[in-house]
mmCIF file of C-alpha atoms and ligand atoms in Angstrom:
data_model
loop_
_atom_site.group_PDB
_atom_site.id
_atom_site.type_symbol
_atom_site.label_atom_id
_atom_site.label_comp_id
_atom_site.label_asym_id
_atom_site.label_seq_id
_atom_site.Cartn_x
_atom_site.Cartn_y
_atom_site.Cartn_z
ATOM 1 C CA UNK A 9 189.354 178.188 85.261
ATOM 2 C CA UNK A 10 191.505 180.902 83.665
ATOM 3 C CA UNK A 11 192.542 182.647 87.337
ATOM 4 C CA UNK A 12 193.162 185.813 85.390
ATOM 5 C CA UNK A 13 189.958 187.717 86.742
ATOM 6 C CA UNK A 14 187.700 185.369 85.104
ATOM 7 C CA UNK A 15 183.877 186.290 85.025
ATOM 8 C CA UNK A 16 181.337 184.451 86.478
ATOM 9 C CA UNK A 17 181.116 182.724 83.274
ATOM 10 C CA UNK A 18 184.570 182.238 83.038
ATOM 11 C CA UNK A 19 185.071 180.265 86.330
ATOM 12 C CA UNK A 20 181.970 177.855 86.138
ATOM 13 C CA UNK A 21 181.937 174.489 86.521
ATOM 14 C CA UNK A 22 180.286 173.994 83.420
ATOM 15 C CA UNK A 23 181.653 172.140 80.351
ATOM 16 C CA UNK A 24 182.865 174.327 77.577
ATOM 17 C CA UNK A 25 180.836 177.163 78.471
ATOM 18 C CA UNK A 26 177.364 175.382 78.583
ATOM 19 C CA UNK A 27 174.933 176.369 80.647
ATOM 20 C CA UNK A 28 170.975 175.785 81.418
ATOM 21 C CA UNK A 29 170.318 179.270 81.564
ATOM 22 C CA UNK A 30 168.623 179.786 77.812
ATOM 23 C CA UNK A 31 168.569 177.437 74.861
ATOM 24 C CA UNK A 32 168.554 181.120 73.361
ATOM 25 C CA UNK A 33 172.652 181.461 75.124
ATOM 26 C CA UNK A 34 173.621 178.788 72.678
ATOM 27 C CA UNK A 35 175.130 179.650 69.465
ATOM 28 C CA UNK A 36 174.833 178.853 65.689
ATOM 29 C CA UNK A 37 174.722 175.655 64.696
ATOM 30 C CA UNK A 38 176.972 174.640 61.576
ATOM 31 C CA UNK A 39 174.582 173.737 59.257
ATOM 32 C CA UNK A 40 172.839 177.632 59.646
ATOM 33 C CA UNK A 41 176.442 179.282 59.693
ATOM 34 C CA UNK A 42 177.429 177.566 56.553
ATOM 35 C CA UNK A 43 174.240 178.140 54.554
ATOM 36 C CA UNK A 44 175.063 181.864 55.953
ATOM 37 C CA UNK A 45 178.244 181.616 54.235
ATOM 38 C CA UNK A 46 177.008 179.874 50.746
ATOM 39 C CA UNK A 47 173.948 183.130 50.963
ATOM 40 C CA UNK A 48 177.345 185.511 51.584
ATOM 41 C CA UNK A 49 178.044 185.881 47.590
ATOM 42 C CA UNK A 50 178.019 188.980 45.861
ATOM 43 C CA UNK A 51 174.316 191.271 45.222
ATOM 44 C CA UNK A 52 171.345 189.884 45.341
ATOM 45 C CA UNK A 53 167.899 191.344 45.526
ATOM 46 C CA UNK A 54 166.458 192.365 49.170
ATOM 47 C CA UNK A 55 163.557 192.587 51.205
ATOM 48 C CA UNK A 56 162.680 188.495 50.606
ATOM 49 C CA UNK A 57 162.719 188.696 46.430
ATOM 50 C CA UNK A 58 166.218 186.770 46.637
ATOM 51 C CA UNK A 59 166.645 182.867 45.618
ATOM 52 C CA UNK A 60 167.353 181.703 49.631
ATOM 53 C CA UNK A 61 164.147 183.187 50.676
ATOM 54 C CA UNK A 62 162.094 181.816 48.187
ATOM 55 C CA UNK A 63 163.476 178.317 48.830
ATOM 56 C CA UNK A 64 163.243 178.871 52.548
ATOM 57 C CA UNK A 65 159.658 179.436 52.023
ATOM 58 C CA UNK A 66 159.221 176.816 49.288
ATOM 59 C CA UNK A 67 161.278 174.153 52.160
ATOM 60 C CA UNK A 68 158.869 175.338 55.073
ATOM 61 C CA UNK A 69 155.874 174.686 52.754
ATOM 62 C CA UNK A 70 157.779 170.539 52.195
ATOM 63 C CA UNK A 71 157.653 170.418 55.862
ATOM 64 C CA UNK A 72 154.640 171.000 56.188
ATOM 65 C CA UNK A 73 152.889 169.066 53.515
ATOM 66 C CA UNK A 74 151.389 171.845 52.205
ATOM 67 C CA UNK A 75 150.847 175.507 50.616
ATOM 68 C CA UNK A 76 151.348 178.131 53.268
ATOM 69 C CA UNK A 77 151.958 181.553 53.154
ATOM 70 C CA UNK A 78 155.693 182.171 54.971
ATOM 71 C CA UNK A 79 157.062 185.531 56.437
ATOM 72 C CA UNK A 80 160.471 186.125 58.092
ATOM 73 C CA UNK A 81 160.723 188.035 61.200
ATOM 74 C CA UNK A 82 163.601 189.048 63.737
ATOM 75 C CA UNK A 83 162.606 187.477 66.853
ATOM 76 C CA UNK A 84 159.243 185.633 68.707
ATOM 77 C CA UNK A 85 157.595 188.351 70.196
ATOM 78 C CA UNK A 86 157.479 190.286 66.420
ATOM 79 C CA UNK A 87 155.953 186.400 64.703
ATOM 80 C CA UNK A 88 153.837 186.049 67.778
ATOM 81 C CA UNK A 89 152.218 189.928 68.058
ATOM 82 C CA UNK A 90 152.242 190.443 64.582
ATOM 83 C CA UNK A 91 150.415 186.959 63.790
ATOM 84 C CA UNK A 92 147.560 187.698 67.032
ATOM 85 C CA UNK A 93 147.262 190.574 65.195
ATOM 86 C CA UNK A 94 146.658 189.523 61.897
ATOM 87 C CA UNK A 95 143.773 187.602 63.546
ATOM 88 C CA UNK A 96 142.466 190.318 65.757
ATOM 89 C CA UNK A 97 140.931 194.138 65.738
ATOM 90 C CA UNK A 98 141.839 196.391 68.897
ATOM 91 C CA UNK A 99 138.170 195.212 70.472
ATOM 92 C CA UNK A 100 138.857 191.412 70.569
ATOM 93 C CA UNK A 101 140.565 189.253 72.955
ATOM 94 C CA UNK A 102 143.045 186.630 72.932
ATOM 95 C CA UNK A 103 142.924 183.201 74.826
ATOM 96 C CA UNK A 104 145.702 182.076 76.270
ATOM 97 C CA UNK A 105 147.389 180.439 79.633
ATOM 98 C CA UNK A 106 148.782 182.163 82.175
ATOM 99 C CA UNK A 107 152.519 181.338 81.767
ATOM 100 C CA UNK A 108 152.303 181.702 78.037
ATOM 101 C CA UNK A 109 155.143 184.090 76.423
ATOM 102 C CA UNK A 110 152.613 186.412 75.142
ATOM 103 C CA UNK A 111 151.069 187.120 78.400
ATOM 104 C CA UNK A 112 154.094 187.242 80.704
ATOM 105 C CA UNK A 113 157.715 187.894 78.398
ATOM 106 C CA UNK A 114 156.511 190.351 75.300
ATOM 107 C CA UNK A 115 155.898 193.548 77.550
ATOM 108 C CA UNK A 116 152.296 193.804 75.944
ATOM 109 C CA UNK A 117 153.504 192.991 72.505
ATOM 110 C CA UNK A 118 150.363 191.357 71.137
ATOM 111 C CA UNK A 119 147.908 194.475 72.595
ATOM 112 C CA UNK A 120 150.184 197.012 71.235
ATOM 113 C CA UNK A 121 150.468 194.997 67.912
ATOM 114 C CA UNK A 122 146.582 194.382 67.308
ATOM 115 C CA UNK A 123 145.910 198.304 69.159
ATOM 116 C CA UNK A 124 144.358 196.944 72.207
ATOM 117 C CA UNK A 125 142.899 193.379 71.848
ATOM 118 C CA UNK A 126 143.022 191.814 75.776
ATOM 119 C CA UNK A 127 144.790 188.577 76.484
ATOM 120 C CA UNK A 128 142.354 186.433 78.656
ATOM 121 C CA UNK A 129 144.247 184.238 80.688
ATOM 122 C CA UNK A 130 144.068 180.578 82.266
ATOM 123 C CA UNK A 131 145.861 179.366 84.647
ATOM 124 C CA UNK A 132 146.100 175.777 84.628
ATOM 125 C CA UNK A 133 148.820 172.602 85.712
ATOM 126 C CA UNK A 134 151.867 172.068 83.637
ATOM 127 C CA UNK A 135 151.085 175.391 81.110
ATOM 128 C CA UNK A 136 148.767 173.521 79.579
ATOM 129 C CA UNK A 137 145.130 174.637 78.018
ATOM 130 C CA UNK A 138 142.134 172.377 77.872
ATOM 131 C CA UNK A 139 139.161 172.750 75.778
ATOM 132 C CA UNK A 140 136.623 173.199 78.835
ATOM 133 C CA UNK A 141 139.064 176.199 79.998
ATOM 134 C CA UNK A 142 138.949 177.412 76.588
ATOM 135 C CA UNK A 143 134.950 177.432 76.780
ATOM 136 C CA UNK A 144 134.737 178.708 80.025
ATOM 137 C CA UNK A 145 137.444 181.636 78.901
ATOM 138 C CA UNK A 146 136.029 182.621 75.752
ATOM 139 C CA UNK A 147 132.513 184.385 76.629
ATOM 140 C CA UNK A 148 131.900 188.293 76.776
ATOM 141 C CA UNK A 149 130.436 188.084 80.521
ATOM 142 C CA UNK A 150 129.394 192.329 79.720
ATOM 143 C CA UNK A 151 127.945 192.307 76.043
ATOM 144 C CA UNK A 152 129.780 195.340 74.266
ATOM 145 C CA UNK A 153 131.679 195.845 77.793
ATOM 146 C CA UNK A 154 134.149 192.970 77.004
ATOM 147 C CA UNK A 155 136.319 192.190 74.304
ATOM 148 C CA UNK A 156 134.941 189.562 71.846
ATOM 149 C CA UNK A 157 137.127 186.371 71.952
ATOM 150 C CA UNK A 158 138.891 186.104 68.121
ATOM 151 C CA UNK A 159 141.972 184.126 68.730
ATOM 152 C CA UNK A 160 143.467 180.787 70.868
ATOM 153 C CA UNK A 161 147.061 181.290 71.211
ATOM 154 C CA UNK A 162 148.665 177.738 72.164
ATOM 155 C CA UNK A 163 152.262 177.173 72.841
ATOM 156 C CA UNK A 164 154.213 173.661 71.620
ATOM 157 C CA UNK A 165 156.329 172.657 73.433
ATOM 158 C CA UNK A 166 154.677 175.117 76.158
ATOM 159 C CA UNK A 167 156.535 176.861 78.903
ATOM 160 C CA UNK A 168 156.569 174.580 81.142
ATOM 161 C CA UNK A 169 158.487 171.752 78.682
ATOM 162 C CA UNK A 170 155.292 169.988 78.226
ATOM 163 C CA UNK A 171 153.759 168.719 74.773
ATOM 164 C CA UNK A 172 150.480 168.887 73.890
ATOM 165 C CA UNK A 173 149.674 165.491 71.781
ATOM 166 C CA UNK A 174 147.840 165.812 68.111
ATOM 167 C CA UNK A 175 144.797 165.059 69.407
ATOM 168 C CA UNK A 176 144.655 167.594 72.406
ATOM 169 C CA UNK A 177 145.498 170.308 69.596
ATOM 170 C CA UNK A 178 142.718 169.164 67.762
ATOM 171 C CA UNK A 179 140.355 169.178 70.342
ATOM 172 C CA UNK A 180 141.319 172.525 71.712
ATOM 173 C CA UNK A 181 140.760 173.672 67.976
ATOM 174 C CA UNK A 182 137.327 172.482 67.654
ATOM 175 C CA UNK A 183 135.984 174.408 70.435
ATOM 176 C CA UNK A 184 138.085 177.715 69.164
ATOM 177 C CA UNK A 185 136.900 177.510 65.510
ATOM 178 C CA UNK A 186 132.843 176.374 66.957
ATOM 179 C CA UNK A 187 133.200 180.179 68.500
ATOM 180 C CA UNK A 188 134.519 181.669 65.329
ATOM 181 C CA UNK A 189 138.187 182.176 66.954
ATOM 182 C CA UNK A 190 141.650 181.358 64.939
ATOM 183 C CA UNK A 191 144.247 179.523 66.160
ATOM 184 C CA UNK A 192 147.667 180.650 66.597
ATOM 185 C CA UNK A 193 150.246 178.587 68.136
ATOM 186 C CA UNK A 194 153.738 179.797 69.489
ATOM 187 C CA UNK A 195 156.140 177.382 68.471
ATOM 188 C CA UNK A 196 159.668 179.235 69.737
ATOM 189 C CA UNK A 197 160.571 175.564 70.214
ATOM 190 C CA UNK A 198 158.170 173.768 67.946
ATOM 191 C CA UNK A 199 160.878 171.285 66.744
ATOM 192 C CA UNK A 200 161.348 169.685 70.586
ATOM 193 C CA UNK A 201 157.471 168.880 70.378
ATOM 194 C CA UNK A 202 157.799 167.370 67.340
ATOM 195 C CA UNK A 203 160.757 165.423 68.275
ATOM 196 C CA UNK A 204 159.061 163.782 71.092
ATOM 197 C CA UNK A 205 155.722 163.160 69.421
ATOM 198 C CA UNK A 206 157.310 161.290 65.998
ATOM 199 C CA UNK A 207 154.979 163.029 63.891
ATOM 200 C CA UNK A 208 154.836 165.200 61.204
ATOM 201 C CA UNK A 209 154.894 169.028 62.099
ATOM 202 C CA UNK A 210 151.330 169.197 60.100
ATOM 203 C CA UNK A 211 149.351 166.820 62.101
ATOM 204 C CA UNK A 212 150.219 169.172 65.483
ATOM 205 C CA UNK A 213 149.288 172.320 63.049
ATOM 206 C CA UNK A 214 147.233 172.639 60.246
ATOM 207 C CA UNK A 215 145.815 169.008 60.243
ATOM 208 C CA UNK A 216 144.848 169.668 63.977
ATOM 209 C CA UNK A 217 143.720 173.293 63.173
ATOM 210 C CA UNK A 218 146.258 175.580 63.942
ATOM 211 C CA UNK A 219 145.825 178.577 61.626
ATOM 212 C CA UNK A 220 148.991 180.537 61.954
ATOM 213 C CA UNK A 221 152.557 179.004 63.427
ATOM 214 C CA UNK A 222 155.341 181.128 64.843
ATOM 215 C CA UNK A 223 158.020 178.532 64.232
ATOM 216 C CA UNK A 224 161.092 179.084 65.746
ATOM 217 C CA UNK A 225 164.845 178.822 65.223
ATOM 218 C CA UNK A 226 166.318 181.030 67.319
ATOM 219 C CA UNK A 227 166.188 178.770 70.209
ATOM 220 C CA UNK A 228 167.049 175.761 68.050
ATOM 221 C CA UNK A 229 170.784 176.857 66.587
ATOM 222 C CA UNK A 230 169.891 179.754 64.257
ATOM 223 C CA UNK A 231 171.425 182.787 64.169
ATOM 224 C CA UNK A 232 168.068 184.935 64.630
ATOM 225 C CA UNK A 233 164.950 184.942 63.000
ATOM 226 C CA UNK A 234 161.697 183.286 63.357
ATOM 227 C CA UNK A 235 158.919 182.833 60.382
ATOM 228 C CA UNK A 236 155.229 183.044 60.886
ATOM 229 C CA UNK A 237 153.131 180.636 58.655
ATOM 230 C CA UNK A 238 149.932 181.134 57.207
ATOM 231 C CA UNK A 239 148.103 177.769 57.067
ATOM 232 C CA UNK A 240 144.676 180.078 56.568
ATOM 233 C CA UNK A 241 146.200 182.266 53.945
ATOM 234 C CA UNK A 242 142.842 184.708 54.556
ATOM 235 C CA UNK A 243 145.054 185.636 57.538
ATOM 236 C CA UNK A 244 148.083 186.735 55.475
ATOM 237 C CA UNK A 245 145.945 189.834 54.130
ATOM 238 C CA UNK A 246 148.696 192.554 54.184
ATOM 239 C CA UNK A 247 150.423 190.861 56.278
ATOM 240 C CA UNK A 248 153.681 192.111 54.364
ATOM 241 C CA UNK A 249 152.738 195.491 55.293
ATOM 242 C CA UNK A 250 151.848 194.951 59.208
ATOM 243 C CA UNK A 251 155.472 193.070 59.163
ATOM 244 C CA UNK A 252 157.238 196.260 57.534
ATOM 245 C CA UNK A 253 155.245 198.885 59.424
ATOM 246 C CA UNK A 254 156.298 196.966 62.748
ATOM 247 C CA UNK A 255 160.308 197.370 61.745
ATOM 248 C CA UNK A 256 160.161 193.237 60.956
ATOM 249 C CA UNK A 257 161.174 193.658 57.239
ATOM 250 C CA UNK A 258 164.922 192.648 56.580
ATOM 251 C CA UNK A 259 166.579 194.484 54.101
ATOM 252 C CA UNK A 260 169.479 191.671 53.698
ATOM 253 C CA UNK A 261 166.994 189.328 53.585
ATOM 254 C CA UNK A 262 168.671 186.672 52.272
ATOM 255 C CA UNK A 263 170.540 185.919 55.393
ATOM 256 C CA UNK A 264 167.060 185.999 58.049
ATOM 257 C CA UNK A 265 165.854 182.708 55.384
ATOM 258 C CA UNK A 266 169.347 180.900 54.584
ATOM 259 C CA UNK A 267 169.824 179.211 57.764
ATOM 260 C CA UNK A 268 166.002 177.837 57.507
ATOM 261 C CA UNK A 269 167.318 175.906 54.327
ATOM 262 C CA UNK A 270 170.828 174.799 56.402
ATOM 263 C CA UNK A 271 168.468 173.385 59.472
ATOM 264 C CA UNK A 272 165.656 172.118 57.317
ATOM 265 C CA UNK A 273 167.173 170.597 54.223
ATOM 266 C CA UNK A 274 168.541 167.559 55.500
ATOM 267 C CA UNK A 275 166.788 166.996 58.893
ATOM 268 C CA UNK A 276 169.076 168.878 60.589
ATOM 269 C CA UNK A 277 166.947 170.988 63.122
ATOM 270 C CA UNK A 278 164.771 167.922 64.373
ATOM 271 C CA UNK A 279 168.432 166.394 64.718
ATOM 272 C CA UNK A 280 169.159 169.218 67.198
ATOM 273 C CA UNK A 281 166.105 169.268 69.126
ATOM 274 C CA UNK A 282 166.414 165.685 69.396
ATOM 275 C CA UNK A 283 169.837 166.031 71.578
ATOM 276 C CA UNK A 284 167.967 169.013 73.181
ATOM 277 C CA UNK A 285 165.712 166.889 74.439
ATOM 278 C CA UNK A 286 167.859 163.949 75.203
ATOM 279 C CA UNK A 287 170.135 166.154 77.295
ATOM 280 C CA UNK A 288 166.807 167.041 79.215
ATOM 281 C CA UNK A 289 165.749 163.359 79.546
ATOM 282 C CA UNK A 290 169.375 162.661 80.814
ATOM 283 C CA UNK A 291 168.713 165.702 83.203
ATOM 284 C CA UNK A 292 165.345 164.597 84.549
ATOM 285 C CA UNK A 293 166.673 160.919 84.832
ATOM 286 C CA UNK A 294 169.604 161.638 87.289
ATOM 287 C CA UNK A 295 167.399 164.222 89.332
ATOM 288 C CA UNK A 296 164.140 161.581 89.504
ATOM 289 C CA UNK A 297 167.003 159.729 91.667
ATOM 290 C CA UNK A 298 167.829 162.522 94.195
ATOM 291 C CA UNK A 299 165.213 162.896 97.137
ATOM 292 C CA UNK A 300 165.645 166.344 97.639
ATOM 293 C CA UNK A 301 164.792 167.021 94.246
ATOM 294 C CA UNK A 302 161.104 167.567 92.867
ATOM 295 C CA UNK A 303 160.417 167.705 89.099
ATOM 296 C CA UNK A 304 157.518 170.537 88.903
ATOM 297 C CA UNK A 305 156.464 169.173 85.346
ATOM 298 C CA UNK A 306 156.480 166.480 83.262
ATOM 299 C CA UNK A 307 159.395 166.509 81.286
ATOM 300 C CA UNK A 308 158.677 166.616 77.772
ATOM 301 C CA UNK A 309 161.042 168.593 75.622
ATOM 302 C CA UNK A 310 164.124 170.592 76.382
ATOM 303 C CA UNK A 311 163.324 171.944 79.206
ATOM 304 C CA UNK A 312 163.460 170.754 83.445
ATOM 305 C CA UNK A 313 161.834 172.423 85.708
ATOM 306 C CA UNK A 314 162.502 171.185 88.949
ATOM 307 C CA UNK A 315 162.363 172.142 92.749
ATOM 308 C CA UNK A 316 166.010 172.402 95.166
ATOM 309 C CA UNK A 317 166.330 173.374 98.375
ATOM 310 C CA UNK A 318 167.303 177.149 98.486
ATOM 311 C CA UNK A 319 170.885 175.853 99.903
ATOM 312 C CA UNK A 320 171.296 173.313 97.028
ATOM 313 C CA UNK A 321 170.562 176.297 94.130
ATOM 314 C CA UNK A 322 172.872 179.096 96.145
ATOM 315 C CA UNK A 323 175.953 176.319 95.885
ATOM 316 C CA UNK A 324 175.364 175.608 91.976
ATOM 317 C CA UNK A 325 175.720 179.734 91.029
ATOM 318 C CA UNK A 326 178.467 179.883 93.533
ATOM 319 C CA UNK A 327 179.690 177.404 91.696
ATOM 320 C CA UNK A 328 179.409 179.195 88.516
ATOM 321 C CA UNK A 329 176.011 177.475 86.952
ATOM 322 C CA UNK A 330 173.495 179.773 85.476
ATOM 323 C CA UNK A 331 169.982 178.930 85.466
ATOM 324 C CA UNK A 332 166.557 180.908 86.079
ATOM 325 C CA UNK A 333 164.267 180.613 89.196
ATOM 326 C CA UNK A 334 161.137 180.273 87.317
ATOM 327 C CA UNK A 335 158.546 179.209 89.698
ATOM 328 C CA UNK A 336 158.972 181.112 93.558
ATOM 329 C CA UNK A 337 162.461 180.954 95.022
ATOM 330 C CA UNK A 338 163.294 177.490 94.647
ATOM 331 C CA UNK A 339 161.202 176.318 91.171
ATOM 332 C CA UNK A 340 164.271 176.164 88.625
ATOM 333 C CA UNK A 341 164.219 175.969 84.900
ATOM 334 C CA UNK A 342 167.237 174.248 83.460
ATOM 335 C CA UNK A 343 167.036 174.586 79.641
ATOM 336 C CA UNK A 344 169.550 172.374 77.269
ATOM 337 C CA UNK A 345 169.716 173.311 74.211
ATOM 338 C CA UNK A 346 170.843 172.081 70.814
ATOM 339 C CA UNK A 347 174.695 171.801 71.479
ATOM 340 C CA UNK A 348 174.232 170.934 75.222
ATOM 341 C CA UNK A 349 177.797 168.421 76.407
ATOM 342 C CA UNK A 350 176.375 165.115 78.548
ATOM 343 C CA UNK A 351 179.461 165.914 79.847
ATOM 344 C CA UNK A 352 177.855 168.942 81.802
ATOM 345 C CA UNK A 353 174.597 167.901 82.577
ATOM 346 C CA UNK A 354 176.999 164.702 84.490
ATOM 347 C CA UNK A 355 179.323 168.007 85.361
ATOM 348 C CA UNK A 356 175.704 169.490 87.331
ATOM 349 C CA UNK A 357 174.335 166.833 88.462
ATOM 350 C CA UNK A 358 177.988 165.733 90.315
ATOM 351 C CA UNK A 359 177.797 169.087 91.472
ATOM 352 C CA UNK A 360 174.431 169.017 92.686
ATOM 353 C CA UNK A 361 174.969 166.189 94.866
ATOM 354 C CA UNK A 362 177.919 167.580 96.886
ATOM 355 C CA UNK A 363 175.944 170.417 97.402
ATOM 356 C CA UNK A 364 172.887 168.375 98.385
ATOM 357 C CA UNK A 365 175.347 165.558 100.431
ATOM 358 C CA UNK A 366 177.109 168.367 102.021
ATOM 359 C CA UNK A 367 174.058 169.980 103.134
ATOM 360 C CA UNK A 368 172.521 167.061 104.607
ATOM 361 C CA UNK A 369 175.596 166.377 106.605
ATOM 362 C CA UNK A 370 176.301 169.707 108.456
ATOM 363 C CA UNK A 371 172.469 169.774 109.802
ATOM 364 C CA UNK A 372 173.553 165.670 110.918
ATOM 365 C CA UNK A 373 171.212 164.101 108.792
HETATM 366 C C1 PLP B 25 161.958 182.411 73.534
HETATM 367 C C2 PLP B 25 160.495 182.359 73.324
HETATM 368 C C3 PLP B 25 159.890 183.164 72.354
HETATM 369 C C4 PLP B 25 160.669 184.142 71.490
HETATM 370 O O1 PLP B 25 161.090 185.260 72.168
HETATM 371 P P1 PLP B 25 161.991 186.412 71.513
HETATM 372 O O2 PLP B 25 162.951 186.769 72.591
HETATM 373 O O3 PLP B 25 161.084 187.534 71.198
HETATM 374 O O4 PLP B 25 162.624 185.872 70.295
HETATM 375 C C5 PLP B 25 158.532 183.021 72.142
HETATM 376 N N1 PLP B 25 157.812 182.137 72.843
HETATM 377 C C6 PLP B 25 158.347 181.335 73.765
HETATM 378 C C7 PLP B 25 157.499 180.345 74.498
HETATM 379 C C8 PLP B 25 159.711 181.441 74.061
HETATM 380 O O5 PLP B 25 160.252 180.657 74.999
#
């Protein structure tokens, strides 16, 4: 676009920069930068005792419907370790599926956070756990051999841009808690699910069973920062220290918890989840009419995964587009995120047919 040795970035066919690499390449959304800037006035205590964290925590716990116990963290793989191991001693495992960030993305996170607990792993359609799987996972096959199963961690919206519904959580709850396991859930994009199940966030957590929530905002238009909620208080035992001794505590508090109250004051984040997810739906919609194209998972949230033809995916980065190959060489995740432009998911999909058209007529199809 610029011609003056433009990057990769720089010479896409995308709209204003957008991409579908990461809802995590997107930037801050207004209502977070300008409660940053409101927080931005002279001293104020640190390490969570000043007036923006303790109405971040007090708005989480409105949210919610109820008293929780609310910690600020840097990132998802510090709220998701550091909450598996608030539930879990070096000698227990952790249920979880296959694809889910703590097994695959946190470089061994959750063992190094809990000293050694295992994840147990299931690998099942569309990143999603069922309550048989959960059974069938959570035994110790070799008596004092095998780690004891203490925690289910679940993922809303998972992975794979899939939901699981109120009910499913319950279920899968019920058979956790009947084997004396907590329930964690890793909800890096926690408002999409809500968004598309029109409910309120506590009937997918602690109505349904879920004993400790990473809830994100990273992904959803804050600058960083993710809290962990304690709907089973128990859980929250020293939790202050576990989150300090990890490196988690922010000094300048203030500034991790004032863009939770700009997102969650007025409605804002489920507002921006809820274009996320149209810009996904708009996605899904124009590929459901290309033949060449096969969606690898229901799509549910932000996120598309779909299968191209190798040709089709080599034209779209040539063409500047970034996206991941998520599932072998030609499984593609195209994320939109909060301030995702119609304008370039038409812009991709344009290009995706002249890449697909052109294709089709060199062989002479
Ligand atoms: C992005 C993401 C996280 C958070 O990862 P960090 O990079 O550590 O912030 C956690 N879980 C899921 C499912 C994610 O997609």
């Amino acid at each position: 676009m610029s011609g003056e040795g433009g990057s990769a970035a720089e010479t896409a066919a995308s709209v204003g920069g957008a991409q579908f690499a990461s809802d995590n390449n997107a930037g801050i959304c207004l209502e977070a930068w300008r409660a940053l800037e409101r927080a931005n006035v002279g001293h104020a205590p640190a390490y969570g005792a000043d007036d923006w964290t303790v109405a971040a925590g007090a708005a989480i716990e409105r949210v919610f419907e109820t008293a929780c116990d609310v910690f600020f963290v840097f990132n998802g793989t510090a709220a998701n370790s550091l909450a598996l191991a608030a539930m879990c001693r070096n000698t227990d495992a952790i249920v979880c599926h296959a694809h889910a960030h703590i097994n695959v993305d946190e470089c061994g996170a959750p063992e190094f956070m809990s000293g050694g607990a295992k994840l147990l792993t299931i690998d099942l359609p569309d990143a999603k756990l069922t309550p048989a799987a959960v059974v069938a996972a959570a035994v110790t096959p070799h008596d004092e051999h095998s780690s004891r199963p203490r925690a289910l961690a679940l993922t809303q919206a998972t992975e794979m841009g899939t939901v699981y519904s109120p009910d499913e959580i319950a279920a899968l709850c019920d058979v956790a808690h009947a084997r004396n396991m907590k329930v964690q859930m890793d909800g890096a994009r926690f408002a999409n699910a809500v968004v598309t199940l029109r409910c309120s966030p506590a009937d997918i957590t602690w109505r349904a069973g879920v004993d400790v929530l990473s809830l994100g905002g990273t992904k959803n238009g804050l600058p960083a920062g993710e809290a962990i909620v304690f709907f089973d208080r128990e859980l929250a035992f020293e939790f202050a220290r576990r989150r300090k001794q990890a490196g988690q505590l922010a000094s300048k508090m203030r500034f991790l918890a004032a863009p939770w109250l700009g997102v969650l004051e007025d409605g804002a984040w489920l507002v921006h989840a809820a274009h996320a997810n149209a810009m996904a739906e708009r996605l899904a919609r124009a590929l459901a009419s290309l033949p060449q194209a096969r969606l690898l998972a229901p799509v549910q949230a932000n996120g598309v995964f779909v299968d191209l033809p190798s040709h089709a995916i080599e034209s779209l980065r040539a063409r500047g587009w970034h996206f991941y190959s998520f599932i072998g060489d030609t499984g593609v995740r195209l994320m939109c995120a909060w301030d995702t432009p119609a304008e370039a998911v038409d812009r991709f999909i344009a290009d995706l047919r002249e890449a697909l058209g052109g294709a089709s007529a060199r062989s002479g199809r």
